[in-house]
C-alpha positions as a Python dict, from the first residue, in 0.01 Angstrom:
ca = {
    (1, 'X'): (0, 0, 0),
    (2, 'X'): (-349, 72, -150),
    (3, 'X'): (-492, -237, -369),
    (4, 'X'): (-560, -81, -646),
    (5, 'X'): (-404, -169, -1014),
    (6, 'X'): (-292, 14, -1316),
    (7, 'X'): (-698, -6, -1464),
    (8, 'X'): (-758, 209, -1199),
    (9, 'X'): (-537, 536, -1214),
    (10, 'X'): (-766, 709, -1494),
    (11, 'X'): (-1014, 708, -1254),
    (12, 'X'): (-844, 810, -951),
    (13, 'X'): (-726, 1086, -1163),
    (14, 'X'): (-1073, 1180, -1303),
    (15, 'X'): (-1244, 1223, -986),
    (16, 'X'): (-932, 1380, -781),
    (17, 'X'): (-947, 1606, -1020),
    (18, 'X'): (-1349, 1624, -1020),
    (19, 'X'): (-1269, 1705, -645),
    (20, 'X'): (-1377, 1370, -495),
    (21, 'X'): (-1220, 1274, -80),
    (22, 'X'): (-984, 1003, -180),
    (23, 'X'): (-1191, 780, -8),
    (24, 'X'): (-1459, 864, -233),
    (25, 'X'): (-1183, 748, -480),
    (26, 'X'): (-1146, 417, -335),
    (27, 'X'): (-1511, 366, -346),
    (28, 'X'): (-1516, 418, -665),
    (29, 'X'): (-1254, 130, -733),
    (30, 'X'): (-1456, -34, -552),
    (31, 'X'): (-1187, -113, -310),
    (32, 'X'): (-1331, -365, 5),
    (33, 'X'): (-1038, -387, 164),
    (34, 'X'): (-1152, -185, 506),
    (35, 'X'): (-797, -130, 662),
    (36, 'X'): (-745, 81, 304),
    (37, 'X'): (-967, 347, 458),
    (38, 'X'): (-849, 375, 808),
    (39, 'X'): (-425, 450, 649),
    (40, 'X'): (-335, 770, 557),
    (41, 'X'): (-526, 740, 177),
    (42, 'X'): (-458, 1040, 59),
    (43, 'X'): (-69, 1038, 73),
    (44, 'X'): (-121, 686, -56),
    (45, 'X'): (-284, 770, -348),
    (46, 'X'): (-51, 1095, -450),
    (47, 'X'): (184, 846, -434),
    (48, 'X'): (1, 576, -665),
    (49, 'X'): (-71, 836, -889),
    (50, 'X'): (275, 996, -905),
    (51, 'X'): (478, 659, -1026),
    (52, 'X'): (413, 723, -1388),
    (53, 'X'): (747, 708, -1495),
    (54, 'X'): (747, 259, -1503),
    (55, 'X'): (392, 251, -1646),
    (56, 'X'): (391, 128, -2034),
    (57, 'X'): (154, 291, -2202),
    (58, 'X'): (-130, 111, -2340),
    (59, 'X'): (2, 26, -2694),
    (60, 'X'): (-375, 67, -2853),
    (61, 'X'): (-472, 359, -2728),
    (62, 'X'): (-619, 602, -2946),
    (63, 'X'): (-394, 950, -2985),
    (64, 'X'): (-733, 1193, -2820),
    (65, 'X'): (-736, 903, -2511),
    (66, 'X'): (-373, 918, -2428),
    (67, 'X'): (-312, 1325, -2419),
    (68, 'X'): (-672, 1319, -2214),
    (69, 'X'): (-500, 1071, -1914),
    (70, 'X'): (-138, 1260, -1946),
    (71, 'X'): (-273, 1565, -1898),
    (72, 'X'): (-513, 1429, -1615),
    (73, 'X'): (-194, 1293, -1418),
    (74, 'X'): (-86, 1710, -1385),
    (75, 'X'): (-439, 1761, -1259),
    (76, 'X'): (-483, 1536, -1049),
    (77, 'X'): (-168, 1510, -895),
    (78, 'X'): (-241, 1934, -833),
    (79, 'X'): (-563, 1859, -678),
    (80, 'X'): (-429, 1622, -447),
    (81, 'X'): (-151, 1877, -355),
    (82, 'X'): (-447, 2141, -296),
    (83, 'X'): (-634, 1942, -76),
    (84, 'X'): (-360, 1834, 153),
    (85, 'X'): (-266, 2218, 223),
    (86, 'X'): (-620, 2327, 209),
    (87, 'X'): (-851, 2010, 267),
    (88, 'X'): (-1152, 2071, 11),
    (89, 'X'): (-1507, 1947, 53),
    (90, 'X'): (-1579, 1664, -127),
    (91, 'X'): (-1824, 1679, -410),
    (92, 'X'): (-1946, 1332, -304),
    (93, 'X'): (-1987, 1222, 36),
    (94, 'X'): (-1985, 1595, 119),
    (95, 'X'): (-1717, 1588, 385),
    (96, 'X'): (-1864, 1257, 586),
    (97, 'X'): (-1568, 1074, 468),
    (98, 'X'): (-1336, 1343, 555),
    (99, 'X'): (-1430, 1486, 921),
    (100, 'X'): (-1509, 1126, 1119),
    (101, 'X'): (-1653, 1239, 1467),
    (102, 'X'): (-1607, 926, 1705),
    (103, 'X'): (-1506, 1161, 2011),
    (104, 'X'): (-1836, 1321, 1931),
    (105, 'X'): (-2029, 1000, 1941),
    (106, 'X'): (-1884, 841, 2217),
    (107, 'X'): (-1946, 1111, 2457),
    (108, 'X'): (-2298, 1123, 2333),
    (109, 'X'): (-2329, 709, 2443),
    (110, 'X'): (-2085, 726, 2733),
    (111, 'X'): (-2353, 1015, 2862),
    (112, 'X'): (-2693, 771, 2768),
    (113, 'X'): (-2503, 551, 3097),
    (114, 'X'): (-2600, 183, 2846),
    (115, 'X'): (-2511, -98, 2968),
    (116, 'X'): (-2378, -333, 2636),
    (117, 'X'): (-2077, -575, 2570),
    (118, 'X'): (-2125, -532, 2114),
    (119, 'X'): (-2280, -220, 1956),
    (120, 'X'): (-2437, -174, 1594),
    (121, 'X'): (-2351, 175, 1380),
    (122, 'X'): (-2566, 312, 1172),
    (123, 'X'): (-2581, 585, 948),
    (124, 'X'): (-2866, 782, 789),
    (125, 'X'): (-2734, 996, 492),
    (126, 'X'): (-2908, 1312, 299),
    (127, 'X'): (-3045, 1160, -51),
    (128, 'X'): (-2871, 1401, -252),
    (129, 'X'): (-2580, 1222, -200),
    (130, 'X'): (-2707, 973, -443),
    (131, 'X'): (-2790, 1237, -701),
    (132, 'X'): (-2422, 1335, -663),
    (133, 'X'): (-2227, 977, -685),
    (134, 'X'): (-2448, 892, -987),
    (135, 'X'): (-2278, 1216, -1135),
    (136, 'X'): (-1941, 1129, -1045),
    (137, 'X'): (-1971, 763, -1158),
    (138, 'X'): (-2132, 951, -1547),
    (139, 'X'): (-1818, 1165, -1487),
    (140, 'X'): (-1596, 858, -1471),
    (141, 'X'): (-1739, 667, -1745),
    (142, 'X'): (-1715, 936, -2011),
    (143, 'X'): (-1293, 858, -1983),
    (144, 'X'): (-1315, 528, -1816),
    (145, 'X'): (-1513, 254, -1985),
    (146, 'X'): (-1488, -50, -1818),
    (147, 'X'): (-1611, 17, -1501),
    (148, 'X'): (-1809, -279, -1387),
    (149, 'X'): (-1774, -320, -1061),
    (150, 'X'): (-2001, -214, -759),
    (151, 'X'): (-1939, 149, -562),
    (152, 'X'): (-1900, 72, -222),
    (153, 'X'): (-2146, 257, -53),
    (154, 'X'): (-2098, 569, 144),
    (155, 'X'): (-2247, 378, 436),
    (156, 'X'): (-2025, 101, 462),
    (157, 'X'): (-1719, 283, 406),
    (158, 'X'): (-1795, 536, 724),
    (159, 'X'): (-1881, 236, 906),
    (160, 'X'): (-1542, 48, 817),
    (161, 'X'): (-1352, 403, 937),
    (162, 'X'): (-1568, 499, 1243),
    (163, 'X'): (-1612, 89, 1413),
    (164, 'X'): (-1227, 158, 1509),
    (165, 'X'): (-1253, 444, 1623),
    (166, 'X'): (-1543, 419, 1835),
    (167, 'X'): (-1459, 116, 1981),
    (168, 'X'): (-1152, 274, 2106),
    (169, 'X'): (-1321, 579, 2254),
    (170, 'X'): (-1574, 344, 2427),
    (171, 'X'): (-1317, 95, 2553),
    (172, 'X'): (-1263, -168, 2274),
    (173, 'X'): (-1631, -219, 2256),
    (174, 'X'): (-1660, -440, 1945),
    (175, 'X'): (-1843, -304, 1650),
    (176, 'X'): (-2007, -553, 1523),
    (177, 'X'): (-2300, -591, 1234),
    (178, 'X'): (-2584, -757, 1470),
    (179, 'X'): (-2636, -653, 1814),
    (180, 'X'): (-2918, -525, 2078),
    (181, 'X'): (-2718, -179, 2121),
    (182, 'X'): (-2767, 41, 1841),
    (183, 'X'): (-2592, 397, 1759),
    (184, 'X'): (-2749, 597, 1489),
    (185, 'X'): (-2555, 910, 1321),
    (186, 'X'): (-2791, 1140, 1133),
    (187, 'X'): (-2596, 1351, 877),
    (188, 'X'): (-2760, 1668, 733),
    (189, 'X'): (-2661, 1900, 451),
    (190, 'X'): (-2900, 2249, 410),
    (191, 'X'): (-2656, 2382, 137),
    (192, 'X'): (-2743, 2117, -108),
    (193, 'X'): (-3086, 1982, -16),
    (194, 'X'): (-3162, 2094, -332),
    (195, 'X'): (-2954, 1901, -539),
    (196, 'X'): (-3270, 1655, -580),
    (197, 'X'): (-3519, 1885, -678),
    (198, 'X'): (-3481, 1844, -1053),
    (199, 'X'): (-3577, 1407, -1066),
    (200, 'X'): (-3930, 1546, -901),
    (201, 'X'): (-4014, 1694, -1271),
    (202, 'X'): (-3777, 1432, -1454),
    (203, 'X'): (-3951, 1171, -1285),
    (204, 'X'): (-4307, 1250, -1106),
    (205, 'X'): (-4410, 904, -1027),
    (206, 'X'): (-4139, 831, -792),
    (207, 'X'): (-4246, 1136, -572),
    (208, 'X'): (-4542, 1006, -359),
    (209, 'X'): (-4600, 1247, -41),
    (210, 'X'): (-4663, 1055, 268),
    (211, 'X'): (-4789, 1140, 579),
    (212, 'X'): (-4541, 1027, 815),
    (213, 'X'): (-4252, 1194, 585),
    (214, 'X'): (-4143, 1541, 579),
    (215, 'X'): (-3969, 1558, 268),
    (216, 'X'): (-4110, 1334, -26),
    (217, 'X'): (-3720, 1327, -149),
    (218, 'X'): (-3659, 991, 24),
    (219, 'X'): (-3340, 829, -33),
    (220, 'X'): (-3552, 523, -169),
    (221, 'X'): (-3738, 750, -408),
    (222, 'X'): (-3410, 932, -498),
    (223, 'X'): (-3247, 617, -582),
    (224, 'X'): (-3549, 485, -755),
    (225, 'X'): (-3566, 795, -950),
    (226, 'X'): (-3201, 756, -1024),
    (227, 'X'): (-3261, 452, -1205),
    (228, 'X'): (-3483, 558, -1423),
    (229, 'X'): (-3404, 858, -1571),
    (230, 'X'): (-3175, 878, -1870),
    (231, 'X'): (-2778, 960, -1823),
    (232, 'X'): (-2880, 1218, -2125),
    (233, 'X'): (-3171, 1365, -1933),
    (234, 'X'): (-2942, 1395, -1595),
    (235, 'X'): (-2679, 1537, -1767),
    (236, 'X'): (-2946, 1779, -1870),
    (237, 'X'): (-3042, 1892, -1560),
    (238, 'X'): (-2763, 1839, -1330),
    (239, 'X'): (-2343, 1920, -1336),
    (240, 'X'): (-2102, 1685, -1430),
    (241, 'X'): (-1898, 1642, -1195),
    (242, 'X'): (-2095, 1798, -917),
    (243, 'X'): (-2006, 2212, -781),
    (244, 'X'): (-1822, 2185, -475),
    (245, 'X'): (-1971, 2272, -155),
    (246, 'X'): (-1873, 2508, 68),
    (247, 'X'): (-1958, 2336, 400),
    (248, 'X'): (-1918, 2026, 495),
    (249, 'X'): (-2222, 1761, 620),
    (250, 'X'): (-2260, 1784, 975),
    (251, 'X'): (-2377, 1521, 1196),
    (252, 'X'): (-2754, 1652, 1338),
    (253, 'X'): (-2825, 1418, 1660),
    (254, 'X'): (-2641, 1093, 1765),
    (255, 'X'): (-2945, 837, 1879),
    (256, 'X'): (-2867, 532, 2130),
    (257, 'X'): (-3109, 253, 2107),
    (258, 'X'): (-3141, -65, 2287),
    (259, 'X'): (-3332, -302, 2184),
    (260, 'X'): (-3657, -419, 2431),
    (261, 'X'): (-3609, -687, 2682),
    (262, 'X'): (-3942, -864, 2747),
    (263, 'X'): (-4058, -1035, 3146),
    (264, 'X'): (-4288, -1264, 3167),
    (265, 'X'): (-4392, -1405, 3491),
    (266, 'X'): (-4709, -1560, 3696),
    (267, 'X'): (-4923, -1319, 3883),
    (268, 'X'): (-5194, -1340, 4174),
    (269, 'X'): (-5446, -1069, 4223),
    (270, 'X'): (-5543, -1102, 4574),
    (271, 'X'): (-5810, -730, 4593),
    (272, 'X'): (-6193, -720, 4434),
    (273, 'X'): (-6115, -333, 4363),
    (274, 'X'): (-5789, -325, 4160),
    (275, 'X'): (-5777, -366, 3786),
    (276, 'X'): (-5572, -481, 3565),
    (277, 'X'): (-5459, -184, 3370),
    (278, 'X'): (-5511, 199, 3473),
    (279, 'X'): (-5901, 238, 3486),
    (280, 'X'): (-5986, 551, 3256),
    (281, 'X'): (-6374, 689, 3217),
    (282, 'X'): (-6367, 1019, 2980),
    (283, 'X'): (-6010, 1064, 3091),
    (284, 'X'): (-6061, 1046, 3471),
    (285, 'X'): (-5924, 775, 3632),
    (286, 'X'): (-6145, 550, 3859),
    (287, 'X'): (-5874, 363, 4074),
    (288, 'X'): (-5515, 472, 4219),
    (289, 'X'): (-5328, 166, 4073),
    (290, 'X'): (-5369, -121, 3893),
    (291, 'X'): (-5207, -472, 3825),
    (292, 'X'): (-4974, -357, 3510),
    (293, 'X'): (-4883, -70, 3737),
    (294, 'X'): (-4807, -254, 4036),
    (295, 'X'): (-4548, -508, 3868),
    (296, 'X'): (-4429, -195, 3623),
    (297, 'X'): (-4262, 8, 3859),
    (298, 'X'): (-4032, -180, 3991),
    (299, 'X'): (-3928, -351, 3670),
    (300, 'X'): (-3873, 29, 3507),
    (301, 'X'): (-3649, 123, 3778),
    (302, 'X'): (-3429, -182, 3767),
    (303, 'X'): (-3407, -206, 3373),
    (304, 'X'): (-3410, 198, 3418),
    (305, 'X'): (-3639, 153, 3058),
    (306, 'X'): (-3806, 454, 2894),
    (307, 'X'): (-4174, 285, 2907),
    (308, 'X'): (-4381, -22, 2879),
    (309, 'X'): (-4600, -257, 2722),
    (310, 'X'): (-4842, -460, 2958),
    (311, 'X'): (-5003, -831, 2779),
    (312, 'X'): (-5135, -1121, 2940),
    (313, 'X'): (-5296, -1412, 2848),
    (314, 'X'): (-5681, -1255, 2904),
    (315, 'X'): (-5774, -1055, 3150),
    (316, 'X'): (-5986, -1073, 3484),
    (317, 'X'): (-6290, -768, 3581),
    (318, 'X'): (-6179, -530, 3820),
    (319, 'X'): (-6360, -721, 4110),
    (320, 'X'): (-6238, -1056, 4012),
    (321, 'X'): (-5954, -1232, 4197),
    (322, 'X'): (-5669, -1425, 4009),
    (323, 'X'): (-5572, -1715, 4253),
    (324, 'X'): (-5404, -2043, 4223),
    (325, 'X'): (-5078, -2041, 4044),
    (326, 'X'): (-5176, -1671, 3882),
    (327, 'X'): (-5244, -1542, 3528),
    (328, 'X'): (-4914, -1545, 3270),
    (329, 'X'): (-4816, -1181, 3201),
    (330, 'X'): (-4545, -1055, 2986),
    (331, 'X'): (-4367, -655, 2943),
    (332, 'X'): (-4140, -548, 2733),
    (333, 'X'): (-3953, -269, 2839),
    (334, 'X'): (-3874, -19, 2598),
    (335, 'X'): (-3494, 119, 2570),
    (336, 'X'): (-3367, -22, 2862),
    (337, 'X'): (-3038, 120, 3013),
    (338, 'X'): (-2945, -228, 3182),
    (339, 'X'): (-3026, -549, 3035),
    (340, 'X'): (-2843, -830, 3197),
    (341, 'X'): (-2981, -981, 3499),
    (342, 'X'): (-2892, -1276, 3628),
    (343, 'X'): (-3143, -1558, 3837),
    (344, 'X'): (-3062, -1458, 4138),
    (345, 'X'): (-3117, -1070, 4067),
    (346, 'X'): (-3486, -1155, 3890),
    (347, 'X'): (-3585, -1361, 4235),
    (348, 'X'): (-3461, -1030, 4430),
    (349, 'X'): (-3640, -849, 4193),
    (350, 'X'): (-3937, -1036, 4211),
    (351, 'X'): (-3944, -1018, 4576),
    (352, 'X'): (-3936, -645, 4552),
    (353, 'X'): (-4229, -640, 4351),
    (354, 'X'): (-4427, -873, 4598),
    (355, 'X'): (-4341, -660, 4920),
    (356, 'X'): (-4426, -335, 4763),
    (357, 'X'): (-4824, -417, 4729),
    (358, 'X'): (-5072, -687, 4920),
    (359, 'X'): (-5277, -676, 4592),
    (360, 'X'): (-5069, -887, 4374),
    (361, 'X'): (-4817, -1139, 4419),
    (362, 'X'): (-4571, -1244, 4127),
    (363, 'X'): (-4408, -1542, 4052),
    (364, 'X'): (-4158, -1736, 3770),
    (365, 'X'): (-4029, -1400, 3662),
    (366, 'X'): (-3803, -1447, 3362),
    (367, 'X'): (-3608, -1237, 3086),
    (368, 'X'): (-3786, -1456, 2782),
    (369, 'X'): (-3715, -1408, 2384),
    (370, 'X'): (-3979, -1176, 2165),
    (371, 'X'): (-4047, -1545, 1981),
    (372, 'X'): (-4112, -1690, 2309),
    (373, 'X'): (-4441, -1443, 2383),
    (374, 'X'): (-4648, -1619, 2122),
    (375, 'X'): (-4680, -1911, 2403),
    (376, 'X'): (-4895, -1660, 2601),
    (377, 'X'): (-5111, -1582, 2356),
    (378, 'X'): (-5184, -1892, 2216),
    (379, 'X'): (-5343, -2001, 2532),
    (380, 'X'): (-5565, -1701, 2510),
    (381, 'X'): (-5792, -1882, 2281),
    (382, 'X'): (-5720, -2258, 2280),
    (383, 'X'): (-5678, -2309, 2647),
    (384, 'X'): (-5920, -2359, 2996),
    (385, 'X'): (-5962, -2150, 3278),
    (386, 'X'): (-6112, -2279, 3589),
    (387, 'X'): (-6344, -2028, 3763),
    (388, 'X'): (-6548, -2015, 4097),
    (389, 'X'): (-6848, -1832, 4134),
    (390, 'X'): (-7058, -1752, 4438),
    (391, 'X'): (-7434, -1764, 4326),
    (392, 'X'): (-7750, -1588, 4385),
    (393, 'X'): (-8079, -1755, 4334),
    (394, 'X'): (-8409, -1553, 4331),
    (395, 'X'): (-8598, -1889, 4426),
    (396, 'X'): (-8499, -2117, 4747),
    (397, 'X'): (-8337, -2349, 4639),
    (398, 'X'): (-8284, -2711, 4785),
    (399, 'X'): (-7939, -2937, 4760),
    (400, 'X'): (-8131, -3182, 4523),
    (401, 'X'): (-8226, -2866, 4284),
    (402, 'X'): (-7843, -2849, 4191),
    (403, 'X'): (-7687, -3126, 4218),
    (404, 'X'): (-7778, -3226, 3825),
    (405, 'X'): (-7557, -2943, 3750),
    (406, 'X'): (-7243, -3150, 3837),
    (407, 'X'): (-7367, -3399, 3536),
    (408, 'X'): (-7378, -3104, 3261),
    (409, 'X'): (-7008, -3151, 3002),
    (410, 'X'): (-6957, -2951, 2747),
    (411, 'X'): (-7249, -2732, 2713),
    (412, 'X'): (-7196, -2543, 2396),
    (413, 'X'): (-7300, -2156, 2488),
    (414, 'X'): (-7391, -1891, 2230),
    (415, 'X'): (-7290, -1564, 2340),
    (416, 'X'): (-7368, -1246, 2178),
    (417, 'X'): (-7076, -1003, 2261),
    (418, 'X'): (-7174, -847, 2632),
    (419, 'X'): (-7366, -547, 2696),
    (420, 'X'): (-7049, -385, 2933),
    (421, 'X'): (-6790, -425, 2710),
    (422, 'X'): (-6966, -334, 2353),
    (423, 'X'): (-6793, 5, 2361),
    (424, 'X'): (-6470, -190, 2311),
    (425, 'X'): (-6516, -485, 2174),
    (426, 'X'): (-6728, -538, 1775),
    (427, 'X'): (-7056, -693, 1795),
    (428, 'X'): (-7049, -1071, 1707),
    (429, 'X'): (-7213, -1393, 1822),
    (430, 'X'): (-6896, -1658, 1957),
    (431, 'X'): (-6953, -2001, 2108),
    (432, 'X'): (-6773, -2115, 2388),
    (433, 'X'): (-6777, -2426, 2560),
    (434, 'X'): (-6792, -2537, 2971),
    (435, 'X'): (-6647, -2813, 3006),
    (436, 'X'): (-6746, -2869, 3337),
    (437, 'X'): (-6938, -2762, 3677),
    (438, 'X'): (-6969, -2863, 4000),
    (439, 'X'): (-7207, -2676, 4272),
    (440, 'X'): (-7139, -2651, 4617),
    (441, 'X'): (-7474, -2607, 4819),
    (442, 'X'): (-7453, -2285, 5124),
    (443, 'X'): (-7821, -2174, 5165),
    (444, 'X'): (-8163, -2137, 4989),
    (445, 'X'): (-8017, -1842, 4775),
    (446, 'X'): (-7648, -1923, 4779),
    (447, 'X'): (-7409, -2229, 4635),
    (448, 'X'): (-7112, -2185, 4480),
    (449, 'X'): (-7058, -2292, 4136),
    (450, 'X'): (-6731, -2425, 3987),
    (451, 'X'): (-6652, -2426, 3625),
    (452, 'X'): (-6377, -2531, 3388),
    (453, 'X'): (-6447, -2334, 3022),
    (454, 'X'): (-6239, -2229, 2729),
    (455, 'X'): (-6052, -1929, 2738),
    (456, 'X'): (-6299, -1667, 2633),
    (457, 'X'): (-6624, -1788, 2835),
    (458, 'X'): (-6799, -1474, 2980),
    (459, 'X'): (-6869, -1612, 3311),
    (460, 'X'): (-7102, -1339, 3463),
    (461, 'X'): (-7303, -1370, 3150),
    (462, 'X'): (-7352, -1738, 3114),
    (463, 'X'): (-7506, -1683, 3534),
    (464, 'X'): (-7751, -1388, 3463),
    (465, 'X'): (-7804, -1416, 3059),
    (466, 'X'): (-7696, -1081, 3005),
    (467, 'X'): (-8079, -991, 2870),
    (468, 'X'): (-8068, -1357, 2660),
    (469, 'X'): (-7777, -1227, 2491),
    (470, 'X'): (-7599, -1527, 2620),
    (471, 'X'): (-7824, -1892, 2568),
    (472, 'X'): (-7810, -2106, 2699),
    (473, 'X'): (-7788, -1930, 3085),
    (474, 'X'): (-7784, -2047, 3406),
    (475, 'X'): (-8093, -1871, 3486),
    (476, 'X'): (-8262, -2102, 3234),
    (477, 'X'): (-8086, -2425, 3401),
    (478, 'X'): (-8234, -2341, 3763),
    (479, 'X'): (-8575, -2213, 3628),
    (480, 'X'): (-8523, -1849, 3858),
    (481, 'X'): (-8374, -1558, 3833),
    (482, 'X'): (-7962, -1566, 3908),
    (483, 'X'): (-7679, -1344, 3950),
    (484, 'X'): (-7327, -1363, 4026),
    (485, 'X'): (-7157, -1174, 4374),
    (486, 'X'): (-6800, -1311, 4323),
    (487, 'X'): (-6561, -1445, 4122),
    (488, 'X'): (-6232, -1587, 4149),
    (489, 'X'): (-6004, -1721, 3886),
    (490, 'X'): (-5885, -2042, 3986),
    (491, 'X'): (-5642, -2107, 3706),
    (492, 'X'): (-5554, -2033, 3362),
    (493, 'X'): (-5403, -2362, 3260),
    (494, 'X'): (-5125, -2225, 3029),
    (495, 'X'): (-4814, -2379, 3006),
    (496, 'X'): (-4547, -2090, 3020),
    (497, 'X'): (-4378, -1882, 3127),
    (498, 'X'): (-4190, -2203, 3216),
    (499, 'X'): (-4224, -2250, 3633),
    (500, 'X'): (-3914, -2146, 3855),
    (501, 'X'): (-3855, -2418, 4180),
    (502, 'X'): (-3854, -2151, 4464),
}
């Protein structure tokens, strides 16, 4: 039993007639009830239409009214015969409604080999479709004057048809409205694609080309266009109630999407000739691998993900070492075809990444939240890194000429963005503080130097000056001429990814 009242049956007899699906019908009684669209609707509604004969007629009715709806009963009630011996079009939803195509779909995701538990459907429709409700809904109202109610959209009514269906196909998958598995249906329409044409001269501000459109007849600008032209001015330019089509929309390309799942984890770089992410100069690469690489490939293989996206929190020179308890990275791995791992699989997994490579070493590797990444990169500015740095002196140098060095705290540096990485990075002056230093004493040209700075600190420039580019310098401290052979990160003292016990 359809819920619809006795209010109703003018319409469902204007726009049967008018050649509308009768679930186009039901949207237009704005019918929510979603079991009404999954029944047999159209034998439904011959028969709501057909019990006449117990129906008082409305005792204030004006004469014109009442032979307009009798005579609409014969109509419709032929239209509806029509279309269950030879199943029209419909003038609305162009056949979408009519010709649901969850075997189609669920061979398409049943082939994409996702791993999901829920799943999310959704539907992109041709604009014109807009263009030719609005007409309908003008048709309605010219018999019909009290309708006040919403349309249910096209959208949600394929939605409440197809979930059903789909989840059976797929193995009582639910359907549900939020979920990281997504299943887009792209309907197309050639035949009438130029149903919208006429609101571009009607209405020439809503029309904006853009470059990342094809078509500047956007169902937004459609819709907006829709709303403000006149119903005189449509009527003008467009049928009432649409023509009916000859072919029915067909569904271009069915798109599976999972959403990304983002790793974070701890990692060591143990080599001075590995860098952190593929080494490019004028499109050649410099080095076979690289740290992002390294951890990527196995991760990719397991999650069997379309790509990548590398971040950490800051990043180390090619011939710098990342030691201690390693540098906090995160990835998120784009599309991924399996998504649930539990602990024990990440430690295995993590283990694979440290066997493949004596470069790097990973550790606390973790499935975190998108929300959770911010941690990382909060520390990238407000945090401390602890450094140590073999050092060159030009002069001999004596114990006593370093040991005042372990006395310096926070000693404010100005540094003038660095002469090696200009080409990437804009031209400004930044202060940065060391907190700390300690030297270590090895020869007349050698100590090592230990520092503790804020995230940020160009070390190798603070040692040689970079030109006096960075002030104050190192090379200013000792009074001679310094450099810097190695470096090794000692720690960057971020709190997160959160640690795993081994």
């Amino acid at each position: 039993m359809l819920p619809l009242k006795e209010k109703d049956k003018p319409v469902v007899q204007k726009l049967l007639s008018a050649g509308c699906c009768a679930r186009c019908v039901l949207r237009f009684c704005s019918v929510s009830v979603q079991a009404a669209y999954r029944q047999n609707t159209l034998k439904e509604l011959q028969a709501f239409i057909s019990d006449t004969e117990n129906t008082p007629e409305p005792p204030e009715d004006p004469p014109c009214k009442r032979v307009r709806l009798e005579s609409s009963v014969t109509d419709a009630a032929a239209a509806v015969t029509q279309e269950a011996e030879e199943p029209r079009v419909c003038v609305v939803c162009l056949g979408i409604l009519q010709e649901m195509c969850s075997t189609t779909q669920a061979v398409k995701v049943r082939a994409e080999k996702y791993e999901f538990d829920t799943m999310v459907l959704s539907v992109s429709l041709p604009a014109q479709l807009c263009v030719r409700e609005h007409s309908c809904w003008l048709h309605s109202q010219t018999y019909i004057l009290d309708i006040t109610d919403d349309v249910i959209q096209v959208k949600e009514a394929f939605k409440w048809v197809m979930q059903g269906l789909v989840a059976k196909q797929l193995g009582g998958v639910a359907v549900v409205t939020k979920s990281a598995f997504e299943v887009g249906v792209e309907f197309t329409h050639p035949e009438t694609d130029a149903d919208c044409h006429f609101l571009a001269s009607a209405c020439p501000d809503c029309f904006k080309p853009t470059k990342n459109k094809q078509s500047v007849f956007t169902r937004m600008a459609v819709v907006k266009a829709l709303e403000k032209i006149s119903d005189a001015k449509f009527l003008k330019h467009y049928p009432c109630p649409p023509t009916q089509p000859t072919s029915s929309c067909s569904p271009q390309d069915v798109q599976c999407l999972h959403t990304s799942v983002f790793v974070a984890g701890r990692y060591n770089k143990f080599s001075r000739s590995l860098p952190q992410t593929p080494w490019l100069i004028d499109g050649e690469r410099r080095m076979e691998s690289s740290v992002e690489e390294l951890i990527a490939a196995p991760l990719l293989a397991a999650f069997r993900a379309d790509g990548f996206n590398f971040s950490s929190s800051g990043r180390e020179d090619v011939d710098v070492r990342t030691l201690g308890n390693g540098r906090p990275f995160a990835m998120e791995l784009l599309k991924p075809h399996k998504s649930r791992f539990n602990r024990a699989e990440m430690k295995q997994l993590q283990e694979t990444i440290n066997v493949s490579s004596d470069k790097i070493r990973v550790r606390d590797l973790q499935i975190v939240t998108r929300e959770a990444m911010s941690r990382m990169k909060e520390g990238e500015e407000e945090k401390t890194k602890s450094y140590t740095a073999l050092i060159w002196t030009q002069k001999p140098i004596q114990r006593e000429d370093i040991i005042f060095i372990d006395d310096i705290k926070d000693l404010t540096l100005d540094q003038k963005t660095p002469l090696r990485v200009l080409h990437r990075r804009a031209l400004a002056v930044r202060q940065r503080v060391i907190h700390s230093m300690n030297a270590r004493f090895l020869d007349p040209h050698h100590f090592y130097l230990g520092l503790k700075t804020q995230a940020g600190t160009y070390i190798k420039e603070f040692v040689h000056g970079d030109f006096g580019r960075t002030k104050p310098n190192l090379c200013e401290l000792l009074k001679t001429d310094a450099d810097i052979l190695e470096l090794d990160v000692e720690s960057v003292d971020v709190d997160w990814p959160p640690a795993i016990p081994e």
